[in-house]
PDB file of C-alpha atoms in Angstrom:
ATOM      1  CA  UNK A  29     -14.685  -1.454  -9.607  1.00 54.00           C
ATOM      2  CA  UNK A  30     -16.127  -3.213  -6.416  1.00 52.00           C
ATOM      3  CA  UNK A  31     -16.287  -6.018  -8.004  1.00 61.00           C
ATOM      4  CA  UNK A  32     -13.256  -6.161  -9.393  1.00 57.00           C
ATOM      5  CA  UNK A  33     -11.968  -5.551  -5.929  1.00 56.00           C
ATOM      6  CA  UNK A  34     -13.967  -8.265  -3.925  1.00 61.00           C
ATOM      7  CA  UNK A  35     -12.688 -10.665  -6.701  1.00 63.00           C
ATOM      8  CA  UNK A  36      -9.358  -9.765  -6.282  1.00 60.00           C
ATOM      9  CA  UNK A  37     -10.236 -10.028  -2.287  1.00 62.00           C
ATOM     10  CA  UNK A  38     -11.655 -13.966  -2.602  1.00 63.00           C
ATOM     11  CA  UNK A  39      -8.230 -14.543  -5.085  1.00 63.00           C
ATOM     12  CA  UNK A  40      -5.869 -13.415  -2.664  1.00 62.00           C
ATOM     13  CA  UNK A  41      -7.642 -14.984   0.685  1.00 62.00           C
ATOM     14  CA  UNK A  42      -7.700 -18.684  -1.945  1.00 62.00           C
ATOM     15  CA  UNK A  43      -4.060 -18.058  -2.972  1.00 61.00           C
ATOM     16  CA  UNK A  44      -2.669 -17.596   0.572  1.00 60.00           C
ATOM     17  CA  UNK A  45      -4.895 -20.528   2.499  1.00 60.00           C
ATOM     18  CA  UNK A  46      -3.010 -22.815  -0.414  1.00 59.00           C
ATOM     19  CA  UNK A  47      -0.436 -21.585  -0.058  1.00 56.00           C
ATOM     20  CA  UNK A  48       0.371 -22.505   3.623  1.00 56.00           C
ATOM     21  CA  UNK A  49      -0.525 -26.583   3.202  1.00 57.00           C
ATOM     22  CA  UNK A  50       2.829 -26.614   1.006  1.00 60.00           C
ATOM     23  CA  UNK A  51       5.113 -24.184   2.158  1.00 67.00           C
ATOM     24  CA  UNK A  52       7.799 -23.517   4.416  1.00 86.00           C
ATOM     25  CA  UNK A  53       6.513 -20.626   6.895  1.00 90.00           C
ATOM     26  CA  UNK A  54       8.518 -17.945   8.482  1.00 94.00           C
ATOM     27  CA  UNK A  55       7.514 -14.093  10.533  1.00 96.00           C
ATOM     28  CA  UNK A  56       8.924 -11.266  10.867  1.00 97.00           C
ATOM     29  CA  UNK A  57       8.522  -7.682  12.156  1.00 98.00           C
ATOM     30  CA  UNK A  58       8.179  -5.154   9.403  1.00 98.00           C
ATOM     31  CA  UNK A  59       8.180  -0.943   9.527  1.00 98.00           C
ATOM     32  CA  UNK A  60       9.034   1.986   6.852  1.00 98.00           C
ATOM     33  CA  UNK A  61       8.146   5.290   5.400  1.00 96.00           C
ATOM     34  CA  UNK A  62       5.498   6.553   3.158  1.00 94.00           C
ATOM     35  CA  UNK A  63       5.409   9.010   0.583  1.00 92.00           C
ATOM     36  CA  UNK A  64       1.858   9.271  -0.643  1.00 87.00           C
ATOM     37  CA  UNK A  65       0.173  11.435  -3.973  1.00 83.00           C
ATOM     38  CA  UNK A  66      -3.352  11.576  -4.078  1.00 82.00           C
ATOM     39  CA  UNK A  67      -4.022  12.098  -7.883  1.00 83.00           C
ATOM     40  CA  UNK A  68      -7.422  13.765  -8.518  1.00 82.00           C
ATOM     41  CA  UNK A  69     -10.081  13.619 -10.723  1.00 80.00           C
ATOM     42  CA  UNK A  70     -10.084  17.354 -11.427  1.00 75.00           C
ATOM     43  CA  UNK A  71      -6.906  19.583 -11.592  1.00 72.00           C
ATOM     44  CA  UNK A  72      -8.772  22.519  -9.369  1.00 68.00           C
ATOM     45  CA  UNK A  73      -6.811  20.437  -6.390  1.00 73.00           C
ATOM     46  CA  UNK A  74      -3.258  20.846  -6.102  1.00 73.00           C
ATOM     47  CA  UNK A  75      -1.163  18.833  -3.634  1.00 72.00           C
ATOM     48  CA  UNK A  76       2.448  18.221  -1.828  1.00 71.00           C
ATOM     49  CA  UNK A  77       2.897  14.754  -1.137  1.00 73.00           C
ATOM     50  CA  UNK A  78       3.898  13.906   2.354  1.00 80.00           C
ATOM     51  CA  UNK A  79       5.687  11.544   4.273  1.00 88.00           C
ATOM     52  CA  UNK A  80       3.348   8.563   6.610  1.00 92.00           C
ATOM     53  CA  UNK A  81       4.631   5.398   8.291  1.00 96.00           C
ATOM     54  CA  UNK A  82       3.637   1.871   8.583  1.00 97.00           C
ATOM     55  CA  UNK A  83       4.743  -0.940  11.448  1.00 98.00           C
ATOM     56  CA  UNK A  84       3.368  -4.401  11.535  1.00 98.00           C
ATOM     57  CA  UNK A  85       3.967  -8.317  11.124  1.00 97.00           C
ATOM     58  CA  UNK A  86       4.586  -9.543   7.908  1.00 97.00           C
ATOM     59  CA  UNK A  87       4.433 -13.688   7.198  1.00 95.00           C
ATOM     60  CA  UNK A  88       6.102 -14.910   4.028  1.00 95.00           C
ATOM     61  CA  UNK A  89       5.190 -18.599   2.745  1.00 91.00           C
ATOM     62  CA  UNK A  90       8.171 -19.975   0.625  1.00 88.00           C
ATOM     63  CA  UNK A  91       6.866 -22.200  -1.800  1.00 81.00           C
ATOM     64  CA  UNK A  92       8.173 -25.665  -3.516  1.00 74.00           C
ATOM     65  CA  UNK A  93       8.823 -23.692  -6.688  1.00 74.00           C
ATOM     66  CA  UNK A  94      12.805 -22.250  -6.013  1.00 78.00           C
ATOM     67  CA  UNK A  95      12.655 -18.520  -5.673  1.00 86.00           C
ATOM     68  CA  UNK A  96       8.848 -18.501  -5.557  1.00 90.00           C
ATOM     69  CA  UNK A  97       6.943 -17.022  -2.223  1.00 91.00           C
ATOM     70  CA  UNK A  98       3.860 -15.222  -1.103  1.00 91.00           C
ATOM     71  CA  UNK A  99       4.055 -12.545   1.720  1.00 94.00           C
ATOM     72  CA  UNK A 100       1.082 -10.817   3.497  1.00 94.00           C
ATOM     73  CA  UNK A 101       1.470  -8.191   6.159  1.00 96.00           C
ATOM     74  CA  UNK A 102      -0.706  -7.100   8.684  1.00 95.00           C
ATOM     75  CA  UNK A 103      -0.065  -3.199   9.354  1.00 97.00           C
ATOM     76  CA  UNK A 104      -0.624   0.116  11.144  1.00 97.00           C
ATOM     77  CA  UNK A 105      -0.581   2.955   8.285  1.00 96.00           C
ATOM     78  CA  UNK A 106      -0.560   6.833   8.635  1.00 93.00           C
ATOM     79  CA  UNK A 107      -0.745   8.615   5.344  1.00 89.00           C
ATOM     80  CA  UNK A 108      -1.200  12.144   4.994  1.00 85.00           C
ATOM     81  CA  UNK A 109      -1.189  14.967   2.417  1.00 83.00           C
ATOM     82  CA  UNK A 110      -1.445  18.661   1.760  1.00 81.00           C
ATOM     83  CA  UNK A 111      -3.904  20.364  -0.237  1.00 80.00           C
ATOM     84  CA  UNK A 112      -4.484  23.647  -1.911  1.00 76.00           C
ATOM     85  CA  UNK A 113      -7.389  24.854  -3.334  1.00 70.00           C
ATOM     86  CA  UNK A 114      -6.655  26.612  -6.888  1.00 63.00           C
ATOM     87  CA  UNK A 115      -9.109  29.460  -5.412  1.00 58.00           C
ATOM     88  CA  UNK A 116      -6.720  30.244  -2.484  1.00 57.00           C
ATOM     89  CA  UNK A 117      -3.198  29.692  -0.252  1.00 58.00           C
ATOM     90  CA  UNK A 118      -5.460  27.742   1.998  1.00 65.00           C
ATOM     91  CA  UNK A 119      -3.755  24.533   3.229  1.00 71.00           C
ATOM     92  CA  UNK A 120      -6.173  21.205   4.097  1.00 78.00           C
ATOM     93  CA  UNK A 121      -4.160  18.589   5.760  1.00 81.00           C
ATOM     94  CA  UNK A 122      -5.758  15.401   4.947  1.00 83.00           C
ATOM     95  CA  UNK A 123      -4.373  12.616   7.470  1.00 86.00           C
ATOM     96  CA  UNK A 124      -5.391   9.078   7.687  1.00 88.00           C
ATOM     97  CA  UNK A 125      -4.791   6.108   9.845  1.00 93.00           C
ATOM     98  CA  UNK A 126      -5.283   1.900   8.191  1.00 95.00           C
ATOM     99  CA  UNK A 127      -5.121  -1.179   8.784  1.00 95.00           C
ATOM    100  CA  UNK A 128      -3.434  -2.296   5.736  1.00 96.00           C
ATOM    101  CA  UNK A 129      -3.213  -5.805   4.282  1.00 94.00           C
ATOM    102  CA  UNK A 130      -0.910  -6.126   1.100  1.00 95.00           C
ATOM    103  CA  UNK A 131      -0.510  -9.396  -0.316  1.00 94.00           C
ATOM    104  CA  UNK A 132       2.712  -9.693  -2.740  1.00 95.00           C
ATOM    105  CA  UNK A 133       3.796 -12.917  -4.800  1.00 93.00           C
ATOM    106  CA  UNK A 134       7.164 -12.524  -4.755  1.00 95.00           C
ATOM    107  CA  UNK A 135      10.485 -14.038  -6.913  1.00 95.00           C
ATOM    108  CA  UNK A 136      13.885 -14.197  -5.050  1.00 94.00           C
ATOM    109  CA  UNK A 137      16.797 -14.614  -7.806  1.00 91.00           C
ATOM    110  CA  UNK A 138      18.521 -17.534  -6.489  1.00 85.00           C
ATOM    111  CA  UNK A 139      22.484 -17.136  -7.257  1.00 84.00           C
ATOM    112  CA  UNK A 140      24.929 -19.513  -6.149  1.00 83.00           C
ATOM    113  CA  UNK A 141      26.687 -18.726  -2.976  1.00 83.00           C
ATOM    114  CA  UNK A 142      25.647 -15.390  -3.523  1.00 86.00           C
ATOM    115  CA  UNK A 143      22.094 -15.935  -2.367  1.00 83.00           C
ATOM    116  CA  UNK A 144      23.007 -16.649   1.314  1.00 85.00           C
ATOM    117  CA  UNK A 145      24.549 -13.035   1.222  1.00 93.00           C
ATOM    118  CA  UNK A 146      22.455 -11.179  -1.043  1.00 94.00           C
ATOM    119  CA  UNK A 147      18.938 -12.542  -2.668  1.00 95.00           C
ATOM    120  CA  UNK A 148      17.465  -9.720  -4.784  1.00 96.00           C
ATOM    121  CA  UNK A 149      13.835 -10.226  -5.746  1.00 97.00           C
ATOM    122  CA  UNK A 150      10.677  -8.332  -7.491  1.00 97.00           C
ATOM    123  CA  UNK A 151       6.832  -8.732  -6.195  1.00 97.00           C
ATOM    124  CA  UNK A 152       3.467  -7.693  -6.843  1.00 96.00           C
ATOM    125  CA  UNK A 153      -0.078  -7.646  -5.671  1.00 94.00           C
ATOM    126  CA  UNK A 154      -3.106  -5.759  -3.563  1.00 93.00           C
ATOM    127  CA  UNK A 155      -3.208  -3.717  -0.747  1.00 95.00           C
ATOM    128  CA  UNK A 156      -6.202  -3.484   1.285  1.00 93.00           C
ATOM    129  CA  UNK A 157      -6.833  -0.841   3.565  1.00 94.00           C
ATOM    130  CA  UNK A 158      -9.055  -0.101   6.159  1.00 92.00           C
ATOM    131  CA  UNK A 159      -9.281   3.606   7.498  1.00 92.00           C
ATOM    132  CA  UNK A 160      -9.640   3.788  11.245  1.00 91.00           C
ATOM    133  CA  UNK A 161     -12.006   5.978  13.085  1.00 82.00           C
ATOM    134  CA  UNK A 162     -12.995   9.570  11.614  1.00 79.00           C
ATOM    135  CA  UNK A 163     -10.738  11.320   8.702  1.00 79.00           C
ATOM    136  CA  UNK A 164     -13.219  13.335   7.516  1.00 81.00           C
ATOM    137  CA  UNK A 165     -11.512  16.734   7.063  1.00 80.00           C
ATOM    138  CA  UNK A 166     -14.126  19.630   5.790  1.00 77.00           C
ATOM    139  CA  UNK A 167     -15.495  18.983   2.168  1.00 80.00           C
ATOM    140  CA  UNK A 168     -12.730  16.108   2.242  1.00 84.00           C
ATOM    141  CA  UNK A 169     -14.663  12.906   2.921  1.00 85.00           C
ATOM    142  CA  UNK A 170     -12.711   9.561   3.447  1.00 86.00           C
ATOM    143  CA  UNK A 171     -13.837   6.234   1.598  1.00 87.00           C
ATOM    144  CA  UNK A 172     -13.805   3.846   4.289  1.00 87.00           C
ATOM    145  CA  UNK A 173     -11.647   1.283   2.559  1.00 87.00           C
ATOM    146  CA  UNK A 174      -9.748   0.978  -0.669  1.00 89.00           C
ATOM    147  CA  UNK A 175      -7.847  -1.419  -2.886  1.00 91.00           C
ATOM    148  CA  UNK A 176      -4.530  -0.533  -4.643  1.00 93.00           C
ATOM    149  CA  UNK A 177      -2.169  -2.762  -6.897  1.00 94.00           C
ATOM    150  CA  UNK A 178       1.627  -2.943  -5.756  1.00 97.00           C
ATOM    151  CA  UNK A 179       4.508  -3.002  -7.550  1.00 97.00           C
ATOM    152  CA  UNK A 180       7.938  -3.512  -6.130  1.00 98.00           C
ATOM    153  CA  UNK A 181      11.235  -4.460  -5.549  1.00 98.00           C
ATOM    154  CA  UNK A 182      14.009  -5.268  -3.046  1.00 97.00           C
ATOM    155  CA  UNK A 183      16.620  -7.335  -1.341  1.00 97.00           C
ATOM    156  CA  UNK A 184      17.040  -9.797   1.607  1.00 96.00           C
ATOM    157  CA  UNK A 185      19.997  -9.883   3.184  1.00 96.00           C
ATOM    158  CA  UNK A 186      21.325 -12.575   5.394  1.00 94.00           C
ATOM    159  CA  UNK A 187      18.454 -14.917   4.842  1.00 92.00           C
ATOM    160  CA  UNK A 188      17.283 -12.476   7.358  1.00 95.00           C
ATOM    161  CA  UNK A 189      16.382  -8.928   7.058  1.00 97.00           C
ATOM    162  CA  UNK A 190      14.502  -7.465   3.814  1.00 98.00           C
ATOM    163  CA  UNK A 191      14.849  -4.115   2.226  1.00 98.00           C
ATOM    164  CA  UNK A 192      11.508  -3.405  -0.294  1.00 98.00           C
ATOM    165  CA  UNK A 193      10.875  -0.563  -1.968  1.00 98.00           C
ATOM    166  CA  UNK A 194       7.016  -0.787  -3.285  1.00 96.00           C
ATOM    167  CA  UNK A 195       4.592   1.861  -5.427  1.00 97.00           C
ATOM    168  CA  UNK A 196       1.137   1.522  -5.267  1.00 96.00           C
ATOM    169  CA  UNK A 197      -1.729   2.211  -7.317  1.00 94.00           C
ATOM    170  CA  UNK A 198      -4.618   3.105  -6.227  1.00 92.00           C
ATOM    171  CA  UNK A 199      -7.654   1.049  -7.624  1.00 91.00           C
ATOM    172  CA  UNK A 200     -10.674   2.752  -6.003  1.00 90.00           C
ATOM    173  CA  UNK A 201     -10.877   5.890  -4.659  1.00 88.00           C
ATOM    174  CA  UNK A 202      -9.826   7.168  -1.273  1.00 87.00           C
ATOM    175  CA  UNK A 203     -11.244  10.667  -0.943  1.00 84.00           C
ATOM    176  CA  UNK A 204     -14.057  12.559  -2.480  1.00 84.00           C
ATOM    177  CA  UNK A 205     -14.265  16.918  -2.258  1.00 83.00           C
ATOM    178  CA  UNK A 206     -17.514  17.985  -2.436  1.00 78.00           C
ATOM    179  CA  UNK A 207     -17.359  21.865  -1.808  1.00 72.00           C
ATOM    180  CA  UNK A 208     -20.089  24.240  -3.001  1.00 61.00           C
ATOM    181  CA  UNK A 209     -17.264  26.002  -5.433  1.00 58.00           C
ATOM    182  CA  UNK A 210     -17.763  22.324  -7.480  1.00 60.00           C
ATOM    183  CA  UNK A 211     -20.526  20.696  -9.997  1.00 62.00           C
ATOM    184  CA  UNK A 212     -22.994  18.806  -9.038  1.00 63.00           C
ATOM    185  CA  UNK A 213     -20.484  15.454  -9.096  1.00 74.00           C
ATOM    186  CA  UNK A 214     -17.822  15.101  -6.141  1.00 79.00           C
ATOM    187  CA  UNK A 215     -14.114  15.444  -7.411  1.00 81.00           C
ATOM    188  CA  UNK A 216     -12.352  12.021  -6.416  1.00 85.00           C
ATOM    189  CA  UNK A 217      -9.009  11.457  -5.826  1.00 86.00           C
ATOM    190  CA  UNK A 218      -6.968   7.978  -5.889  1.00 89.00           C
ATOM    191  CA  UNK A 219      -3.895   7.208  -3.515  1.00 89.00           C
ATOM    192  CA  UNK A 220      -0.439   6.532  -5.552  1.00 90.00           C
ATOM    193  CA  UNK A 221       1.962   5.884  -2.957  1.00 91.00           C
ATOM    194  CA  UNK A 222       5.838   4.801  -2.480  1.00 95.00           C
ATOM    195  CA  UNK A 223       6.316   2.559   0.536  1.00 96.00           C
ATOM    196  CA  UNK A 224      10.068   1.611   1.706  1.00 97.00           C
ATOM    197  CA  UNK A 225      10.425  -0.530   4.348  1.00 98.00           C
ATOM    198  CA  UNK A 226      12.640  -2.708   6.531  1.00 98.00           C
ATOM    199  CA  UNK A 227      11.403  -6.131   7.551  1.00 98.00           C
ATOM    200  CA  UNK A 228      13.095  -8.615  10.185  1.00 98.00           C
ATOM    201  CA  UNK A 229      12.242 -12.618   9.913  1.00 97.00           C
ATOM    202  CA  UNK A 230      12.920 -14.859  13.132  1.00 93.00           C
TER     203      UNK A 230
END
């Protein structure tokens, strides 16, 4: 899986740097909501997903190809979850800060008239994140970075502001449990998270 990762790491950093010797370049100011579910390896965990933020600059490369872009955003993430143990009412609150770097290809469908109103569009592609400073909480240890695949959809209105609702899938894993009540092997659990967000292009 980490080298699936790094290769999707060196794709992404290639398709961007061509990406910007022929295309028309814009930025904007981006910021939303999270609503994260950590999906475990082992159903001894139980969870209620819980709502994070993110805030950060987003740039968005519009390509020669009509409809066709690339976006990356640079972001501050705070994710966080609740977590019973099946033993117990004990709650664990798991919280997290990133830097996060998705990189999306994205379509805008290009109507008539319309578009300069309304441009609906669909993207896709990874998320890297970077936790910052110490999450460690008890037998809950944090992976230090991890990879998800996005999925998405949205709307830009105005030629201006954006609207994108985006689920991601987590690709490696961002916690591990090892408490003595376990086997031997850690129990690891995967983000799957629902990001909506606002974004504002100057």
């Amino acid at each position: 899986m980490k080298n699936i990762a790094k290769t999707i790491i060196i794709l992404s950093l290639a398709i961007i740097a061509s990406a910007t010797t022929q295309a028309q370049v814009r930025f904007g100011l981006k910021g939303g909501i999270t609503i994260n579910d950590l999906k475990w390896d082992k159903d001894i965990i139980n969870k209620e997903n819980q709502a994070g933020f993110t805030a950060g600059a987003i740039v968005e490369f519009n390509l020669k190809v009509v409809g066709l872009g690339i976006d990356a955003s640079l972001l501050y993430a705070h994710r966080q979850d609740d977590i019973y143990l099946e033993e117990g009412p004990k709650v664990t609150k798991l919280k997290r800060d990133y830097i996060d770097i998705p990189v999306n290809v994205k379509y805008k469908l290009q109507i008539p008239v319309l578009c300069k109103v309304i441009a609906p569009f669909v993207t896709t592609g990874p998320d890297f994140a970077l936790v910052l400073g110490d999450s460690d909480t008890g037998d809950f240890k944090t992976r230090q970075w991890n990879t998800s695949w996005n999925v998405g959809f949205g709307a830009e209105l105005f030629r201006r502001v954006q609207i994108h609702a985006n689920y991601g899938i987590g690709l490696t894993k961002a916690f591990k449990y090892i408490g003595k009540d376990i086997d031997s092997k850690p129990i690891n659990g995967k983000d799957k998270l629902w990001t909506i967000t606002a974004a504002y292009f100057f």
